[in-house]
Amino acid sequence: MSDKHAIRNRKLAKVRQAFGEGKVIATERTVELLETVIEPGNRIILEGDNQKQGDFLAAQLARMNPTKVYGLKLCVSSVGLPEHLDLFENGLATELDFAYAAPQAARLASMVMKGTVKIGDVHTYVELYSRYFAELRPDVVCLVANETDKEGNLYTGPNTEETPPLAESAAFGGAIVIVQANKIVDRVRRVDIPGAWVDFVVESPKPFHLEPLFTRDPALITELRILMAMIAMKGIYAKYHPKVLNHGIGFNTAAIELLLPTYGAELGLKGKACTHWALNPHPTMIPAIESGFVEAISCFGGEVGMENYVASRPDVFALGRDGSLRSNRFFAQMVGHHADMFIGATLQIDSQAHSSTFTAERLVGYGGAPNLGSENRSRRHRSEAFLKAGAEAHDGEPMPQGRKLVVQIVETFQSAGKPTFVERLDAWDAMDKAGFSTPPVMIYGNDVSHIVTEEGVANLLLCRTPEEREQAVRGVAGFTPVGLKRDRRMVEKLRDRGAIQRAEDLGIRKSDASRDRLAARSVHDLVRWSDGRYQPPSRFRNW
Amino acid sequence: MNPNSHISYLEATARRRIAGLLDPGTFHEFIPPTLKRVSPHLGLFDAPVAFDDGAIIGDGKLDGKDVYVFAQEGKFRGGSLGEVHSAKITGLLRRAAQRKPAAVIGLFDSGGVRLEEANAGEIGATEIIRGIFDAQKAGVPVIGLLGGGTGCFGGAGITSCCCDALIASEEGRLSVSGPEVIETVMGVEAFDSRDRALVWRTTGGKNRFLFGTVAELVDDHIPAFRSAVIGAMTAQKPLRVADLKQDLERLKKRIEAYGECSDATQIWQKMGLDAENVAAMSSQELKAEKEHIVKI
Amino acid sequence: MENLSFEFEGGAKPLPVGAPYVVVGIVASSNLEVLAERKDLGGKCRFEIATAAANFSDAWKAVLIDFMDRSKPRDVLFSINDFSAIPPVVSLRLDQALEQLSCS
């Protein structure tokens, strides 16, 4: 049984000998530092979030000498940089545990097939953070901060994201903490991570990379998506009144966000639904916030361009006394886990309502979706939505129970010839090629409560048998082969019962689905809604 | 604050723009899509055609006066000038020279010549230019509108500047070389085509308005374009040699004044504007500011 | 490009008085243009389709049959230039075309 604290002290002594006292390490000596504290077979956690990436440390890690350092086990929540996989290509690391890998999904798949990368497992974010306190305890943790002082007090600001659980797992688990900071200052504007938890800090030559992942241009929202958003809002939001919710990022949910002040107000949702959110600061939420729909938003991370807008709304966002946002992925994930509703999109759904985004050629990972989009049997507090869905789901059972709303909102086709609804998920091929023991499913069929497509909404909670559930899925699968195979009589019966509702059943005419209903139809409109507080990155401008 | 009360010109299809611009119900289309005069070239590239080849032409009334109108559909192959597309516009202009409506209104939304049609497109652009000159010689003003998402580039950019007056929204763009071309030739340090704020500072309606290339700056609102066109219908750019020589002198002075500047904000500063604020100003605010600036 | 042609028996009711033709949609990627013209087809409806996505004849037939069942138009020629639109977008454009054709 190794004494992690003893090992840690030994490493710290080696560093003191080579570098002297103090936590600040010269930028050009970073590789040397890493080679001093990392030993063969070590487990390294590298902060690589959805948005904030430890790009400098990743690059330095990839430059280490593979004869000195090898057999490393790498944990990154978001495999977003080529350097993450270079570590394997360069013979430094052998095993990978992660949650999300979309930017590197294709290269990862090919390296797994070649055997250059051995996947420990694929996780959701909170699952991965939890295991850092169990089987995946780290030896060295590399973090990212905006500012640090010489004592290692860190300001991580709007993009705090996953820094807290990573820092905690290291600081109290005998690991060494190394931080790349944009700037070393005399005094940080706010302490997000205390210096006592940090061993070494390095000033990176460039500010860390930040990706604007949660910005959706309203100009790209089509009438079809508006139709689907209206179906979801009338068939689900207006029916159950989910107050606490999470929107999985995408154009379908962006359409709903932009319809809240208009169609949502018509449906009487203001104050009755969509009051509390587990959500990043989506620019498309600005009209709803300005219209008084929103009481609070718990953010997983920040969003490029939204800093000033967020800082102007301390009533809605979690601002520190310094005036800037503090995000926290772990806490926001738990807000979303215990919410009334999740609604998001996916790439493939089968006739049993299982969904996945994996293919044999792209190991994309899960991100946070399974944690947000799953039935929550641990929930006890009651709400209108929880009880209403529960009454439907557990109708006829002796013990009454609540039910979380887990909604998939998808177009029936991803593109011409590429249906969303398939008989067999590509995830089975991913399983074979990557050597997983079960197919990588994002959301399991029995977690799903509703499916919304252009053809209508299927309420799986009202389905009594597996056959009914399957026909409910086929009944909204449109002109896909899965949809065309439907049992028409059964689907009509489900429609009579309200288990399937078409747009017309909800009183929605297709011609109602017009872009004029969007509260904002362009990024420029969002800027105007915010009176200039929203400052979109250049790629979104057309003025 | 709900900004969504405008009827967006940018978002509208070419047909919708015409319908909103002219007096209601007065538009009559020439060579309608039912005749299916499609591109004879796109089939070679296994590319889909459009029944109007991306150009809609016809006549109607504007504020009770007879006008001719052409509109490019920017979303069909970038509004590009193909053989049929150009021939339709040319034919409209030639008829205008004969029948003398109160004006020809051109709704430009084009990336330029259609590459697949190569020479036919190039010739088409020149024929349109000659058509504009012939209409003007016959005393018919040609008014151009710039506000579509594709912008007005290449051969279309050159053509549009032959108009008697141009009316633009800030979303509209006008140039000859497109942003990607500039970047490829001059390098990304000189011009980063992905810096969209830069692209609009350089080629957008506001800058063109401040330079005097665009006569009237309007909001992205079809009724605003309509009002501006009604107001511009008497515009007539002089076409005598003496006037052209004078314009050349003006352009020389302009290079002398601003040639050292490497960004539009520097030019605006020299003009006497609050350069940092120009992008955020409304069209009314900017029009008011323009009254006070150094005019070259 | 693939050219497809379909003809169906039309509904019983003639179209209300309105425009002789309408065009909806644009031939842009993932979109299509539908030209709907009133034409004496002996009570039938005809669909002439040029599509950039070949080998989807079955999907087109399903979409058209569904459209005819729902809307039951009569004596209309639909000419379509399709640039790989997904079936629900085709369905939407057909509905829009018929709706606008039936307005005066």
Short mmCIF file of C-alpha atoms in Angstrom, two decimals, chain B residues 90 93-94 97 123-137 159 162:
data_model
loop_
_atom_site.label_atom_id
_atom_site.label_comp_id
_atom_site.label_asym_id
_atom_site.label_seq_id
_atom_site.Cartn_x
_atom_site.Cartn_y
_atom_site.Cartn_z
CA THR B 90 -30.27 42.86 -69.53
CA LEU B 93 -32.96 47.21 -68.89
CA ARG B 94 -33.22 47.31 -72.68
CA ALA B 97 -34.65 52.23 -72.36
CA ILE B 123 -20.40 38.61 -70.75
CA GLY B 124 -23.67 38.78 -68.86
CA ALA B 125 -22.21 41.24 -66.36
CA THR B 126 -20.96 43.52 -69.11
CA GLU B 127 -24.29 43.37 -70.93
CA ILE B 128 -26.06 44.41 -67.74
CA ILE B 129 -23.65 47.34 -67.40
CA ARG B 130 -24.38 48.42 -70.97
CA GLY B 131 -28.07 47.97 -70.23
CA ILE B 132 -27.80 50.31 -67.25
CA PHE B 133 -26.03 52.94 -69.36
CA ASP B 134 -28.63 52.67 -72.12
CA ALA B 135 -31.47 53.11 -69.64
CA GLN B 136 -29.73 56.10 -68.10
CA LYS B 137 -29.08 57.63 -71.53
CA THR B 159 -22.33 46.63 -61.97
CA CYS B 162 -23.13 52.07 -62.29
#
